[in-house]
Coordinates of C-alpha atoms and ligand atoms in Angstrom, one line a residue:
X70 CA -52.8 -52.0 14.5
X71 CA -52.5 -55.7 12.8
X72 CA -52.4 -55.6 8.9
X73 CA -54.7 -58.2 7.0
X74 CA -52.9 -59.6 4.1
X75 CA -53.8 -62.6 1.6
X76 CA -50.4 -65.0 1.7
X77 CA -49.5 -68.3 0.2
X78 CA -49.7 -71.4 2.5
X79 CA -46.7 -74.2 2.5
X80 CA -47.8 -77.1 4.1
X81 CA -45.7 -79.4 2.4
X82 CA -44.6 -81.8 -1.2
X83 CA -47.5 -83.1 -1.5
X84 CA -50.0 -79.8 -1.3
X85 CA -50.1 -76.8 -3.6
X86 CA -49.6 -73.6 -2.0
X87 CA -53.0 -72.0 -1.2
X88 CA -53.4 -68.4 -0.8
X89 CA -55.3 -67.5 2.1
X90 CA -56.3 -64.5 4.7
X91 CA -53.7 -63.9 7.3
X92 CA -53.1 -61.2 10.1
X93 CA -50.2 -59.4 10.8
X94 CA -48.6 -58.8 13.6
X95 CA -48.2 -55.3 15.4
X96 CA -44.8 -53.9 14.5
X97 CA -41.8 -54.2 17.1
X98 CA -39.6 -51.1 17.1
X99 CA -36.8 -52.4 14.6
X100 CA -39.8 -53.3 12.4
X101 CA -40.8 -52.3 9.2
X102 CA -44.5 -53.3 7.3
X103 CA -44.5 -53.8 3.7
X104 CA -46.4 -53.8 1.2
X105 CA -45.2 -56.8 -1.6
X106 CA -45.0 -55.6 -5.0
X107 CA -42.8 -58.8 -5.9
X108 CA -41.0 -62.1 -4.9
X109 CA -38.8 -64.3 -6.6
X110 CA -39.1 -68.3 -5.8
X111 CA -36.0 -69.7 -4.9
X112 CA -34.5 -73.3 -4.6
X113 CA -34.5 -72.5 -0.9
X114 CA -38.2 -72.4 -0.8
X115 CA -38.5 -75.7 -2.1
X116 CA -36.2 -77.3 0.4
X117 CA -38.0 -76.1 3.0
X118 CA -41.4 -77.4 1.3
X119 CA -39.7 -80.8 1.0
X120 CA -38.6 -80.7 4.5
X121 CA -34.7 -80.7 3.9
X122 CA -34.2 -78.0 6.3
X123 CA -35.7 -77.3 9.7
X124 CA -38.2 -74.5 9.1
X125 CA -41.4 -75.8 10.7
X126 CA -44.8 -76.3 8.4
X127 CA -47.3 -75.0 7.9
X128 CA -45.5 -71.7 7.3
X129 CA -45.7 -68.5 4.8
X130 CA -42.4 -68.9 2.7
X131 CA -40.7 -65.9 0.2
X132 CA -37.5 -64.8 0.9
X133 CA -36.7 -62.9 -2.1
X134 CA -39.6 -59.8 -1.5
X135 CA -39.2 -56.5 -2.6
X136 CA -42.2 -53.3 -1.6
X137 CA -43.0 -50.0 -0.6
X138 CA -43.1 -49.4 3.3
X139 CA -46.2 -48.6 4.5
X140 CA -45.4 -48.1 8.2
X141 CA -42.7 -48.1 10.8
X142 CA -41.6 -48.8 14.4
X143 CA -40.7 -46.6 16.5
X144 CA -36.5 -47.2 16.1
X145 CA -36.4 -47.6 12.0
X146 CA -33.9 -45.4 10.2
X147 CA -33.2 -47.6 7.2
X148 CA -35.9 -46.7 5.4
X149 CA -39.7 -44.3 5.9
X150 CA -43.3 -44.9 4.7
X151 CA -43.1 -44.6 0.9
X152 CA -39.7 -45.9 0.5
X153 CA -39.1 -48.7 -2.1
X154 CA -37.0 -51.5 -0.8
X155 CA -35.6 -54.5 -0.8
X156 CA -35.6 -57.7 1.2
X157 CA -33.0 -59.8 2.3
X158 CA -32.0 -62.5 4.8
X159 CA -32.3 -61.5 8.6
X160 CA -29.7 -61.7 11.3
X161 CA -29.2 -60.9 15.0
X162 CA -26.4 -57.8 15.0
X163 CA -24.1 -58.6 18.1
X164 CA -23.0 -62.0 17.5
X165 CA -18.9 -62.6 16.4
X166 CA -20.0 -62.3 12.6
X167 CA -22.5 -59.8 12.7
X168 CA -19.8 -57.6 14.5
X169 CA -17.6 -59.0 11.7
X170 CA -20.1 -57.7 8.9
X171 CA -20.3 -61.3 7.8
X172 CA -24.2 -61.7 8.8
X173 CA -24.5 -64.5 6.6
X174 CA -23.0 -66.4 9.2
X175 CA -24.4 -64.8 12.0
X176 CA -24.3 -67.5 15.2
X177 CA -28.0 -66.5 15.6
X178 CA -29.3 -67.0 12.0
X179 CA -32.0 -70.0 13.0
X180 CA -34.3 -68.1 15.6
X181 CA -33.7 -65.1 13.0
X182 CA -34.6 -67.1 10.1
X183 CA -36.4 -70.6 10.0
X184 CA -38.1 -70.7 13.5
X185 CA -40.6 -69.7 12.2
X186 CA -41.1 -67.0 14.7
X187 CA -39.6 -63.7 15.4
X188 CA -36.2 -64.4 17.5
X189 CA -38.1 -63.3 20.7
X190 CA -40.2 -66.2 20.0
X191 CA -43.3 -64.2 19.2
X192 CA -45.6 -65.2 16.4
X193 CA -45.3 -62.1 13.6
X194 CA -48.2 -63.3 11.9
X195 CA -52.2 -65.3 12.5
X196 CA -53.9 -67.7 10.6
X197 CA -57.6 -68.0 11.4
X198 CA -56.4 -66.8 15.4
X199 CA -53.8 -69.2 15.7
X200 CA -50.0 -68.8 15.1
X201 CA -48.7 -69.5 11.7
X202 CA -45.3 -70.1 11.1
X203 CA -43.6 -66.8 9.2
X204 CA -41.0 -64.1 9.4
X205 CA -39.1 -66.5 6.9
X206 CA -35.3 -64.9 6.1
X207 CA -37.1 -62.3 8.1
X208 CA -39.5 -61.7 5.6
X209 CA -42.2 -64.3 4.3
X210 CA -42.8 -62.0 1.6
X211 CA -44.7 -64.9 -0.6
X212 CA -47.6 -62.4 0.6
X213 CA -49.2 -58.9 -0.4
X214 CA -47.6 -57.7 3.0
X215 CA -44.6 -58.7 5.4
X216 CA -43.4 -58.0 8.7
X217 CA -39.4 -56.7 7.8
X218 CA -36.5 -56.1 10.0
X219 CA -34.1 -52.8 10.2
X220 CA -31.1 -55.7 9.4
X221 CA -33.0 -57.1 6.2
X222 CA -34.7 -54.5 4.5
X223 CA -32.2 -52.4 1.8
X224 CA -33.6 -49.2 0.4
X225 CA -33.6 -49.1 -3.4
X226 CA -31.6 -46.2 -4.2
X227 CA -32.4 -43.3 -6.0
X228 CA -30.2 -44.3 -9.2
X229 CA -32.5 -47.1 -9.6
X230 CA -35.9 -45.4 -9.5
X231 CA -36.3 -46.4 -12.7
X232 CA -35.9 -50.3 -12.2
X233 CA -39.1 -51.9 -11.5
X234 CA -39.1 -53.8 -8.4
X235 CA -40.3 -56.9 -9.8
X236 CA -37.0 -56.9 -11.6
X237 CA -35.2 -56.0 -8.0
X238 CA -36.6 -58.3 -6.1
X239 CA -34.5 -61.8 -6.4
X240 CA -31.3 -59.5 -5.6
X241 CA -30.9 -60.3 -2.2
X242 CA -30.5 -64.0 -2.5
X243 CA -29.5 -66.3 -5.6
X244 CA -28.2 -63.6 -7.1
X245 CA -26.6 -61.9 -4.4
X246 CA -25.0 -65.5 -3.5
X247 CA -23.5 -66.4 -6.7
X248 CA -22.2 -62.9 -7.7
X249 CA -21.1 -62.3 -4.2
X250 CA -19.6 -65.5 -4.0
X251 CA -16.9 -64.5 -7.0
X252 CA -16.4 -60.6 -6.1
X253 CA -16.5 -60.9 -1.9
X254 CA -16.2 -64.9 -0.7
X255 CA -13.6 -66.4 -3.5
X256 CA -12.0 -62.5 -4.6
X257 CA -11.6 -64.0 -7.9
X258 CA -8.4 -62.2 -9.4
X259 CA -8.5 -60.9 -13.1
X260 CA -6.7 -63.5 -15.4
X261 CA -7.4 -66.9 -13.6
X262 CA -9.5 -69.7 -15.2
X263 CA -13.0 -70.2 -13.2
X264 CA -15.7 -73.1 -13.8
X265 CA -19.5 -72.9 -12.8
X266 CA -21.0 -75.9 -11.7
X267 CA -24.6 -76.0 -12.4
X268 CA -25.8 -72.6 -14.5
X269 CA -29.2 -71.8 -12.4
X270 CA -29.6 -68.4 -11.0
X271 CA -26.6 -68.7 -8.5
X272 CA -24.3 -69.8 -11.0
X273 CA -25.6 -67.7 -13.8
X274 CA -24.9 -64.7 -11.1
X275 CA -21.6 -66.0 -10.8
X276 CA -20.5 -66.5 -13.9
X277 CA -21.8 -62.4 -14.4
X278 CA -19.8 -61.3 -12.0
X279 CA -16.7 -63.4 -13.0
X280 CA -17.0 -61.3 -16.5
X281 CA -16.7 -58.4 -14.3
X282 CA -14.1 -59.6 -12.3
X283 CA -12.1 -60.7 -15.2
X284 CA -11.3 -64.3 -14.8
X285 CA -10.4 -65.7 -18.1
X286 CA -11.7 -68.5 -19.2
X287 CA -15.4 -68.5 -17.8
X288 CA -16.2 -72.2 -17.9
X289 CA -20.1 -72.7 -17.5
X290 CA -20.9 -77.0 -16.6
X291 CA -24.6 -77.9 -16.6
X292 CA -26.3 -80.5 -17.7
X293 CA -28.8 -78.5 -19.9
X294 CA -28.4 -77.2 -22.7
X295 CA -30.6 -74.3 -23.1
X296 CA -29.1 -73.1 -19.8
X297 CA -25.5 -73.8 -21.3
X298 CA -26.6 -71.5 -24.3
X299 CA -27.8 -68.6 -21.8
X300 CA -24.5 -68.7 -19.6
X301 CA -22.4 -68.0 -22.6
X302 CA -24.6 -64.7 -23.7
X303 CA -23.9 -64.2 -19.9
X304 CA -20.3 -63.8 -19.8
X305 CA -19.0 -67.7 -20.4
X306 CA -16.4 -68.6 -22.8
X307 CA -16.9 -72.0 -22.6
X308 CA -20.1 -74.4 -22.0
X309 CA -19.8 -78.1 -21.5
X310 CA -22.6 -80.6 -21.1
X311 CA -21.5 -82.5 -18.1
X312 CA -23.2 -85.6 -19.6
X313 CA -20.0 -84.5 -22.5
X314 CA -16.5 -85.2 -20.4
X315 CA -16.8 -82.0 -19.5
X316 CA -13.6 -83.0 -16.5
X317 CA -12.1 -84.0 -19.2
X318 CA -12.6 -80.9 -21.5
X319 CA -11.6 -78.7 -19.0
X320 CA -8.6 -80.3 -17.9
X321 CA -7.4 -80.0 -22.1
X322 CA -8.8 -76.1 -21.5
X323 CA -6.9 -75.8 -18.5
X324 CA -3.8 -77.6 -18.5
X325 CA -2.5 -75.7 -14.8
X326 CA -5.8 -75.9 -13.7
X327 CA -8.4 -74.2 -12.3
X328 CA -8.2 -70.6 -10.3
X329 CA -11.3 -71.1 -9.0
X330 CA -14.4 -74.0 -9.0
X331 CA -17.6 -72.7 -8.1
X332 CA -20.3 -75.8 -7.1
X333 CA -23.8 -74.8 -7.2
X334 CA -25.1 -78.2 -7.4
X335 CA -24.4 -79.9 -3.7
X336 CA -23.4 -83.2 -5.5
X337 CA -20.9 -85.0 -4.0
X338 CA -19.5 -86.6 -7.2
X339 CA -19.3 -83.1 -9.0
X340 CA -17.5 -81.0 -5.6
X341 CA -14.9 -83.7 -5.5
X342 CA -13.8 -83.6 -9.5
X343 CA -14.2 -80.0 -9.0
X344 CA -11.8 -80.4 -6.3
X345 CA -8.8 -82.6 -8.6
X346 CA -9.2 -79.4 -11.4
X347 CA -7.9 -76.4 -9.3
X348 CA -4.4 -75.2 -9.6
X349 CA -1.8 -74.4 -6.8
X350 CA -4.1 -71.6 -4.2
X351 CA -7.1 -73.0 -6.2
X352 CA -10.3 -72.7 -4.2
X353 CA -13.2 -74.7 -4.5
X354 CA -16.2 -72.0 -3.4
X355 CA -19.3 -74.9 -2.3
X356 CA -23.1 -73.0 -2.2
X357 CA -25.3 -76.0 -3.5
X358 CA -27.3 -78.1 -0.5
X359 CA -26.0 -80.9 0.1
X360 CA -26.9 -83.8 1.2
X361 CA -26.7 -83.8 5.1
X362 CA -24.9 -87.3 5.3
X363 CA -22.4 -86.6 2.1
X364 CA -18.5 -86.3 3.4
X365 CA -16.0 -84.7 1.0
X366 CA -12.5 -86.7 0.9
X367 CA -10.0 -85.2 -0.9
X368 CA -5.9 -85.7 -0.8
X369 CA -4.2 -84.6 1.9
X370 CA -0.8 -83.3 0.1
X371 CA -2.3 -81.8 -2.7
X372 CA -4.1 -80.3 -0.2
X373 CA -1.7 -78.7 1.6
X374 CA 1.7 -79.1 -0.8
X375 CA -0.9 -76.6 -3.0
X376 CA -2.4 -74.3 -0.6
X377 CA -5.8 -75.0 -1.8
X378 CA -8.7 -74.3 -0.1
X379 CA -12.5 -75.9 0.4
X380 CA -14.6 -72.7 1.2
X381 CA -17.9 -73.6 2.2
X382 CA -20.0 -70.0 1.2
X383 CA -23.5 -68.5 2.6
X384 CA -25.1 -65.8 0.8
X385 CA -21.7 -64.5 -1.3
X386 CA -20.7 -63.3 2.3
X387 CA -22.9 -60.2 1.6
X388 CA -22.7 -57.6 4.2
X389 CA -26.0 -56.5 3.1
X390 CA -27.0 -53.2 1.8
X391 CA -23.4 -52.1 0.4
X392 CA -23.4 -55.2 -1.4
X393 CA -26.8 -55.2 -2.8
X394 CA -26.6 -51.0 -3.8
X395 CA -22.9 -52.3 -5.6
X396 CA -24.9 -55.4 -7.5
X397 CA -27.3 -52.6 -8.7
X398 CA -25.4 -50.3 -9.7
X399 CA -23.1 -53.1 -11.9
X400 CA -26.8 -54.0 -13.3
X401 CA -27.3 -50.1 -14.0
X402 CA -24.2 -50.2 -16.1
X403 CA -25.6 -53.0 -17.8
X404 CA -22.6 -55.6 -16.4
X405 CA -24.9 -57.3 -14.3
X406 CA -27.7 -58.5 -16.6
X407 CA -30.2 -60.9 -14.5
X408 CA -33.3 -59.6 -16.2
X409 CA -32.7 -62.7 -18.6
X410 CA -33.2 -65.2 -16.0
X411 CA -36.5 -63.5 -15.0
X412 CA -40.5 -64.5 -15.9
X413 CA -42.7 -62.9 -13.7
X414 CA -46.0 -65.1 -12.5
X415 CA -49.4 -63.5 -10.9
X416 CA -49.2 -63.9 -7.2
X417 CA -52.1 -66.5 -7.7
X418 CA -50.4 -68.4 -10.0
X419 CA -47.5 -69.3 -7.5
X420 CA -48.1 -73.2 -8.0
X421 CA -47.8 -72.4 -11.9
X422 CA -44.3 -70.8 -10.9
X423 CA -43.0 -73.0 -8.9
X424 CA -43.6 -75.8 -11.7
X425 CA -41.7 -73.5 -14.2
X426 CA -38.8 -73.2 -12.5
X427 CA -38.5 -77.1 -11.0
X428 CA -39.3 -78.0 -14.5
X429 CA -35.9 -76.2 -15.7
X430 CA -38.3 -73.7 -18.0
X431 CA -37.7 -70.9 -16.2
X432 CA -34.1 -70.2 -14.6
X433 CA -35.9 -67.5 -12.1
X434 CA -39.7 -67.2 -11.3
X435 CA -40.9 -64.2 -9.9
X436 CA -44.3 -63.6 -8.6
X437 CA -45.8 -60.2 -9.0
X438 CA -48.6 -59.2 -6.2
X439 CA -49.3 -55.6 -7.0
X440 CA -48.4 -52.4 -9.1
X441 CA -45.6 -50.5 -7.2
Ligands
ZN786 ZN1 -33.0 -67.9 -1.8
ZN787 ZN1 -25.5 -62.3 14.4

């Protein structure tokens, strides 16, 4: 039985998003249909609009969806008709790091992803009888219903029935990424100085769970202000204006260095001074996109006569549901605070949304389709 569903059309920069009437796919057997209550927009989106990575257009974007199943295939478990869930990214489940638990960096993660197609090749959803490109992150939950997978989908628990899930949807990406990145990727140890580059949602995650994790100081770098404010109600102890010497205030801050240097900005310039801060076993943790042609250099001895490492990081190296359940539950206990970064949009405002948060206004848009 295909599922008609009104979904936001990417074709590119230099077109809003237009919402249009779409069909569904039948269900495969590890499928789940949902029914979008809400999606956050995420840089990754964007990317993908502006053609920086190789997710083909026209295509029905959202990665960050969150619903109530409606129906199921025939080998589901992780969830039933009724459930609330979450949606996160997709992966394949027999590769090296799936059977590692490290699905972020499952060897499969294109076809799974951005083909724009289910990894069979199959198109999951119709535009007007012909293919569109979907089943983004598994999802392409900028919609008011998505085709999900047993691997992607994370039911909500029952601890958090009272959590709306317009407020749980953006959990299983930016934020999962930065916190992730501090608690699972970097396992930053109590004590140790830590500095966020750039304080969007991913670094505003991290520098949450970095309170929680109990590195000491929690240096927050951005270049606006506002933001700068925000990350130290957060959990920073310190805020610098990069446009300030902030390299320079941190070095006076941190005379040993720096534990840790988390780069959420993908800027060359900013990794590598990042880089000359950290302390002996420092680790610079790199999530922002870069710039495909950019090459770090760095000094070999202090390199190794340190024992620092570069770690290059994909999704906080979530494993995905026992990560996401641990994120709510640090929320629950009010240690993991996102709701600031939130403003929720009418599904039809998407274009609206999508200004708000390029514009800097809004530190994480979320788009609401329906009640729950
Ligand atoms: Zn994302
Ligand atoms: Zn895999």
């Amino acid at each position: 039985m295909t599922t008609q569903a009104r979904a936001a059309i990417c074709r590119g920069h230099d077109e809003p998003f237009a919402i249009e009437e779409v069909e569904l796919a039948d269900l495969a057997p590890d499928e789940l249909l949902v029914r979008v209550v809400a999606c956050g927009i995420c840089h990754t989106d964007l990317a993908v609009r502006d053609e920086q990575l190789p997710v083909p257009l026209p295509a029905v974007l959202g990665h960050e969806g969150a619903g109530v199943v409606e129906a199921v295939g025939s080998e589901v478990t992780i969830a039933k008709p009724g459930d609330r869930v979450v949606m996160s990214f997709n992966s394949c489940g027999h590769c090296p790091s799936c059977a590692a638990e490290a699905p972020t960096y499952c060897y499969n993660f294109f076809p799974n992803n951005w083909s724009g197609r289910r990894a069979d090749g199959s198109p999951s959803m119709t535009f007007g009888g012909a293919p569109m490109n979907a089943n983004f992150f598994g999802q392409s939950a900028f919609a008011t219903h998505a085709i999900a997978h047993e691997r992607n989908v994370v039911r909500v628990p029952d601890s958090a029935a009272a959590i709306p899930l317009e407020r749980l949807a953006p959990i299983g990406c930016g934020l999962m990424t930065g916190a992730g990145a501090v608690l699972r990727s970097m396992k930053v140890r109590a004590g140790l100085p830590l500095a966020v580059f750039g304080a969007g949602t991913v670094g505003m995650a991290a520098i949450m769970a970095a309170r929680i994790a109990g590195a000491d100081p929690i240096i927050a770098v951005d270049v606006n202000d506002a933001r700068l404010a925000l990350a130290k109600e957060l959990g920073a102890t310190h805020a610098f204006n990069a446009g300030d010497d902030a390299v320079g205030r941190i070095r006076e801050l941190c005379p040993a260095g720096l534990g840790y240097a988390f780069d959420t900005t993908g800027i060359n310039a900013v990794i590598e001074q990042a880089w000359s801060l950290l302390a002996p076993k420092g680790i610079v943790g790199m999530v922002g996109a870069s710039n495909p042609a950019d090459n770090l250099t760095f000094n070999e001895a202090q390199f190794m006569g340190g024992g620092r490492t570069v770690m290059g990081i994909l999704g906080g190296d979530s494993d995905g549901g026992a990560f996401l359940h641990e994120l709510i539950e640090h929320h629950l206990a009010g240690r993991f605070p996102y709701e600031r970064l939130i403003q929720t949009f009418p599904f039809e405002r998407i274009n609206e949304a999508i200004e708000a948060g390029e514009s800097g206004r809004v530190v994480k848009p979320v788009l609401v389709m329906g009640t729950e």
